[in-house]
Every structure is written in C-alpha cells, then in structure tokens.
Amino acid sequence: MEYNIFSILKRWKQEKAEYKRYKKRINALPRDYQIVMNEIENFLWTCASDHDSAMVMFKALQDLLEFFESNAQEGRDVLDVVGQDVGGFCDDLLHELQGQTWTGKRKEQLSENIRKKLGKGE
C-alpha cells in the first residue's frame, strides 16, 4: 500500500479534531461521570497496540460516552450504570473488542496455529 504523506497528515488532523470534540463532550458530563469516563479511557488506551486497534478503541469509547450521556441525562448514578466493579466493566468491554484489536487477532492466530499443528484444526 502506498502512502501519501499529505493524506496521512490530513487524516491525523481530522482524528485530532474528532478527539478534541470527544474530550469536550466528556467535560460536559457531570463530575462523577467525567471521573469514571476518564479512568476507563486511561485503562482502555493501554490495550491499544497499533493505529487500527486504537481506532477500534476510540469508537468503543465514543459509544461508551454516548451511553454515559444518556444515563447522566436520566439522572442515574454512574456506579449504577457500570457497577461497583469498574475493572470488571472494563474487562467486559475489552472482551467485546477482543476480535477487533491487535491483541485479540494475535490470540486467535495463536490458537489457530496450535490447533493446526496438533492436527485439531479446521
């Protein structure tokens, strides 16, 4: 695949603008929601290992933000929304994203390679 430096720079600029809009929306949430959203975001970003998985992660974070905005508007407590085990909530999110992230794809490839080598593959 051939890359044009100008198209890459343009894409980065667009992504940066989109991220700024996303952060502005977080800052508009009630304080408790902001705290939980920022902590979840920090946790999830550690699991994004390349640009593609980062974009998958960002889409998931945008969906989560929309979910938070809706629940905040209804006046629900943030811990009633995510549960007391926020780490478990994050694990569930990661499990849902696993097949779409670099790590998830590598895990699938690892299992497939082992099954084939053991003669138990498809």
PDB file of C-alpha atoms in Angstrom:
ATOM      1  CA  MET A   1       0.000   0.000   0.000  1.00  0.00           C
ATOM      2  CA  GLU A   2       1.372   3.377  -0.975  1.00  0.00           C
ATOM      3  CA  TYR A   3       1.033   6.235   1.480  1.00  0.00           C
ATOM      4  CA  ASN A   4       0.857   9.879   0.577  1.00  0.00           C
ATOM      5  CA  ILE A   5       2.307  11.999   3.384  1.00  0.00           C
ATOM      6  CA  PHE A   6      -0.275  14.723   2.794  1.00  0.00           C
ATOM      7  CA  SER A   7      -3.204  12.326   3.114  1.00  0.00           C
ATOM      8  CA  ILE A   8      -1.681  10.914   6.313  1.00  0.00           C
ATOM      9  CA  LEU A   9      -1.270  14.395   7.769  1.00  0.00           C
ATOM     10  CA  LYS A  10      -4.817  15.308   6.757  1.00  0.00           C
ATOM     11  CA  ARG A  11      -6.168  12.144   8.404  1.00  0.00           C
ATOM     12  CA  TRP A  12      -4.193  12.886  11.607  1.00  0.00           C
ATOM     13  CA  LYS A  13      -5.595  16.412  11.675  1.00  0.00           C
ATOM     14  CA  GLN A  14      -9.145  15.084  11.291  1.00  0.00           C
ATOM     15  CA  GLU A  15      -8.587  12.472  14.008  1.00  0.00           C
ATOM     16  CA  LYS A  16      -7.167  15.111  16.348  1.00  0.00           C
ATOM     17  CA  ALA A  17     -10.200  17.361  15.784  1.00  0.00           C
ATOM     18  CA  GLU A  18     -12.540  14.430  16.418  1.00  0.00           C
ATOM     19  CA  TYR A  19     -10.675  13.586  19.633  1.00  0.00           C
ATOM     20  CA  LYS A  20     -10.947  17.201  20.827  1.00  0.00           C
ATOM     21  CA  ARG A  21     -14.728  17.116  20.256  1.00  0.00           C
ATOM     22  CA  TYR A  22     -14.895  13.843  22.179  1.00  0.00           C
ATOM     23  CA  LYS A  23     -12.945  15.322  25.137  1.00  0.00           C
ATOM     24  CA  LYS A  24     -15.212  18.385  25.132  1.00  0.00           C
ATOM     25  CA  ARG A  25     -18.243  16.089  25.429  1.00  0.00           C
ATOM     26  CA  ILE A  26     -16.621  14.301  28.378  1.00  0.00           C
ATOM     27  CA  ASN A  27     -16.049  17.650  30.077  1.00  0.00           C
ATOM     28  CA  ALA A  28     -19.774  18.409  29.698  1.00  0.00           C
ATOM     29  CA  LEU A  29     -20.714  15.314  31.739  1.00  0.00           C
ATOM     30  CA  PRO A  30     -21.481  15.518  35.466  1.00  0.00           C
ATOM     31  CA  ARG A  31     -18.294  15.297  37.554  1.00  0.00           C
ATOM     32  CA  ASP A  32     -18.804  11.653  38.650  1.00  0.00           C
ATOM     33  CA  TYR A  33     -19.284  10.574  35.045  1.00  0.00           C
ATOM     34  CA  GLN A  34     -16.189  12.538  33.987  1.00  0.00           C
ATOM     35  CA  ILE A  35     -14.074  10.759  36.597  1.00  0.00           C
ATOM     36  CA  VAL A  36     -15.264   7.290  35.605  1.00  0.00           C
ATOM     37  CA  MET A  37     -15.061   8.010  31.859  1.00  0.00           C
ATOM     38  CA  ASN A  38     -11.502   9.343  32.129  1.00  0.00           C
ATOM     39  CA  GLU A  39     -10.368   6.395  34.249  1.00  0.00           C
ATOM     40  CA  ILE A  40     -11.925   3.884  31.844  1.00  0.00           C
ATOM     41  CA  GLU A  41     -10.354   5.719  28.911  1.00  0.00           C
ATOM     42  CA  ASN A  42      -6.899   5.617  30.535  1.00  0.00           C
ATOM     43  CA  PHE A  43      -7.291   1.918  31.237  1.00  0.00           C
ATOM     44  CA  LEU A  44      -8.501   1.006  27.744  1.00  0.00           C
ATOM     45  CA  TRP A  45      -5.826   3.016  25.904  1.00  0.00           C
ATOM     46  CA  THR A  46      -3.174   0.753  27.435  1.00  0.00           C
ATOM     47  CA  CYS A  47      -4.700  -2.098  25.423  1.00  0.00           C
ATOM     48  CA  ALA A  48      -4.480  -0.394  22.023  1.00  0.00           C
ATOM     49  CA  SER A  49      -1.241  -1.511  20.403  1.00  0.00           C
ATOM     50  CA  ASP A  50      -1.441  -0.054  16.903  1.00  0.00           C
ATOM     51  CA  HIS A  51      -3.371   2.533  14.904  1.00  0.00           C
ATOM     52  CA  ASP A  52      -6.107   0.102  13.854  1.00  0.00           C
ATOM     53  CA  SER A  53      -6.793  -1.144  17.376  1.00  0.00           C
ATOM     54  CA  ALA A  54      -6.603   2.445  18.649  1.00  0.00           C
ATOM     55  CA  MET A  55      -9.336   3.412  16.196  1.00  0.00           C
ATOM     56  CA  VAL A  56     -11.456   0.438  17.333  1.00  0.00           C
ATOM     57  CA  MET A  57     -10.853   1.517  20.929  1.00  0.00           C
ATOM     58  CA  PHE A  58     -11.761   5.129  20.142  1.00  0.00           C
ATOM     59  CA  LYS A  59     -15.031   4.029  18.516  1.00  0.00           C
ATOM     60  CA  ALA A  60     -15.839   1.967  21.621  1.00  0.00           C
ATOM     61  CA  LEU A  61     -15.044   4.950  23.843  1.00  0.00           C
ATOM     62  CA  GLN A  62     -17.317   7.172  21.746  1.00  0.00           C
ATOM     63  CA  ASP A  63     -20.109   4.606  22.124  1.00  0.00           C
ATOM     64  CA  LEU A  64     -19.482   4.461  25.869  1.00  0.00           C
ATOM     65  CA  LEU A  65     -19.587   8.256  26.057  1.00  0.00           C
ATOM     66  CA  GLU A  66     -22.944   8.275  24.279  1.00  0.00           C
ATOM     67  CA  PHE A  67     -24.180   5.660  26.780  1.00  0.00           C
ATOM     68  CA  PHE A  68     -22.917   7.803  29.678  1.00  0.00           C
ATOM     69  CA  GLU A  69     -24.516  10.955  28.258  1.00  0.00           C
ATOM     70  CA  SER A  70     -27.868   9.195  28.019  1.00  0.00           C
ATOM     71  CA  ASN A  71     -27.700   7.810  31.558  1.00  0.00           C
ATOM     72  CA  ALA A  72     -26.459  11.097  33.021  1.00  0.00           C
ATOM     73  CA  GLN A  73     -29.353  12.890  31.353  1.00  0.00           C
ATOM     74  CA  GLU A  74     -31.726  10.424  33.043  1.00  0.00           C
ATOM     75  CA  GLY A  75     -30.095  11.249  36.390  1.00  0.00           C
ATOM     76  CA  ARG A  76     -28.704   7.766  37.029  1.00  0.00           C
ATOM     77  CA  ASP A  77     -25.702   7.340  39.315  1.00  0.00           C
ATOM     78  CA  VAL A  78     -22.616   6.385  37.299  1.00  0.00           C
ATOM     79  CA  LEU A  79     -21.823   3.378  39.510  1.00  0.00           C
ATOM     80  CA  ASP A  80     -25.365   2.110  38.988  1.00  0.00           C
ATOM     81  CA  VAL A  81     -24.601   2.246  35.262  1.00  0.00           C
ATOM     82  CA  VAL A  82     -21.198   0.488  35.270  1.00  0.00           C
ATOM     83  CA  GLY A  83     -21.478  -1.403  38.554  1.00  0.00           C
ATOM     84  CA  GLN A  84     -19.222  -1.269  41.591  1.00  0.00           C
ATOM     85  CA  ASP A  85     -16.526  -3.298  39.809  1.00  0.00           C
ATOM     86  CA  VAL A  86     -15.414  -0.802  37.174  1.00  0.00           C
ATOM     87  CA  GLY A  87     -12.406  -3.018  36.360  1.00  0.00           C
ATOM     88  CA  GLY A  88     -14.798  -5.856  35.582  1.00  0.00           C
ATOM     89  CA  PHE A  89     -16.826  -3.489  33.406  1.00  0.00           C
ATOM     90  CA  CYS A  90     -13.616  -2.672  31.503  1.00  0.00           C
ATOM     91  CA  ASP A  91     -12.788  -6.370  31.157  1.00  0.00           C
ATOM     92  CA  ASP A  92     -16.225  -6.943  29.638  1.00  0.00           C
ATOM     93  CA  LEU A  93     -15.648  -4.084  27.183  1.00  0.00           C
ATOM     94  CA  LEU A  94     -12.256  -5.497  26.221  1.00  0.00           C
ATOM     95  CA  HIS A  95     -13.744  -8.950  25.771  1.00  0.00           C
ATOM     96  CA  GLU A  96     -16.289  -7.493  23.338  1.00  0.00           C
ATOM     97  CA  LEU A  97     -13.498  -5.744  21.405  1.00  0.00           C
ATOM     98  CA  GLN A  98     -11.021  -8.614  21.539  1.00  0.00           C
ATOM     99  CA  GLY A  99     -11.563  -9.847  17.983  1.00  0.00           C
ATOM    100  CA  GLN A 100     -11.123  -6.332  16.627  1.00  0.00           C
ATOM    101  CA  THR A 101      -7.872  -5.411  18.383  1.00  0.00           C
ATOM    102  CA  TRP A 102      -4.333  -6.416  17.520  1.00  0.00           C
ATOM    103  CA  THR A 103      -4.054  -8.455  20.718  1.00  0.00           C
ATOM    104  CA  GLY A 104      -7.320 -10.238  20.027  1.00  0.00           C
ATOM    105  CA  LYS A 105      -6.267 -11.076  16.479  1.00  0.00           C
ATOM    106  CA  ARG A 106      -2.917 -12.404  17.741  1.00  0.00           C
ATOM    107  CA  LYS A 107      -4.690 -14.594  20.323  1.00  0.00           C
ATOM    108  CA  GLU A 108      -6.959 -16.022  17.636  1.00  0.00           C
ATOM    109  CA  GLN A 109      -3.956 -16.679  15.380  1.00  0.00           C
ATOM    110  CA  LEU A 110      -2.070 -18.367  18.238  1.00  0.00           C
ATOM    111  CA  SER A 111      -4.950 -20.737  18.971  1.00  0.00           C
ATOM    112  CA  GLU A 112      -5.445 -21.497  15.290  1.00  0.00           C
ATOM    113  CA  ASN A 113      -1.733 -22.258  14.776  1.00  0.00           C
ATOM    114  CA  ILE A 114      -1.681 -24.628  17.746  1.00  0.00           C
ATOM    115  CA  ARG A 115      -4.844 -26.444  16.617  1.00  0.00           C
ATOM    116  CA  LYS A 116      -3.365 -26.937  13.147  1.00  0.00           C
ATOM    117  CA  LYS A 117      -0.034 -28.204  14.479  1.00  0.00           C
ATOM    118  CA  LEU A 118      -1.830 -30.629  16.788  1.00  0.00           C
ATOM    119  CA  GLY A 119      -3.996 -31.831  13.915  1.00  0.00           C
ATOM    120  CA  LYS A 120      -7.137 -30.492  15.537  1.00  0.00           C
ATOM    121  CA  GLY A 121      -7.593 -27.504  13.258  1.00  0.00           C
ATOM    122  CA  GLU A 122     -10.261 -26.804  10.737  1.00  0.00           C
TER     123      GLU A 122
END
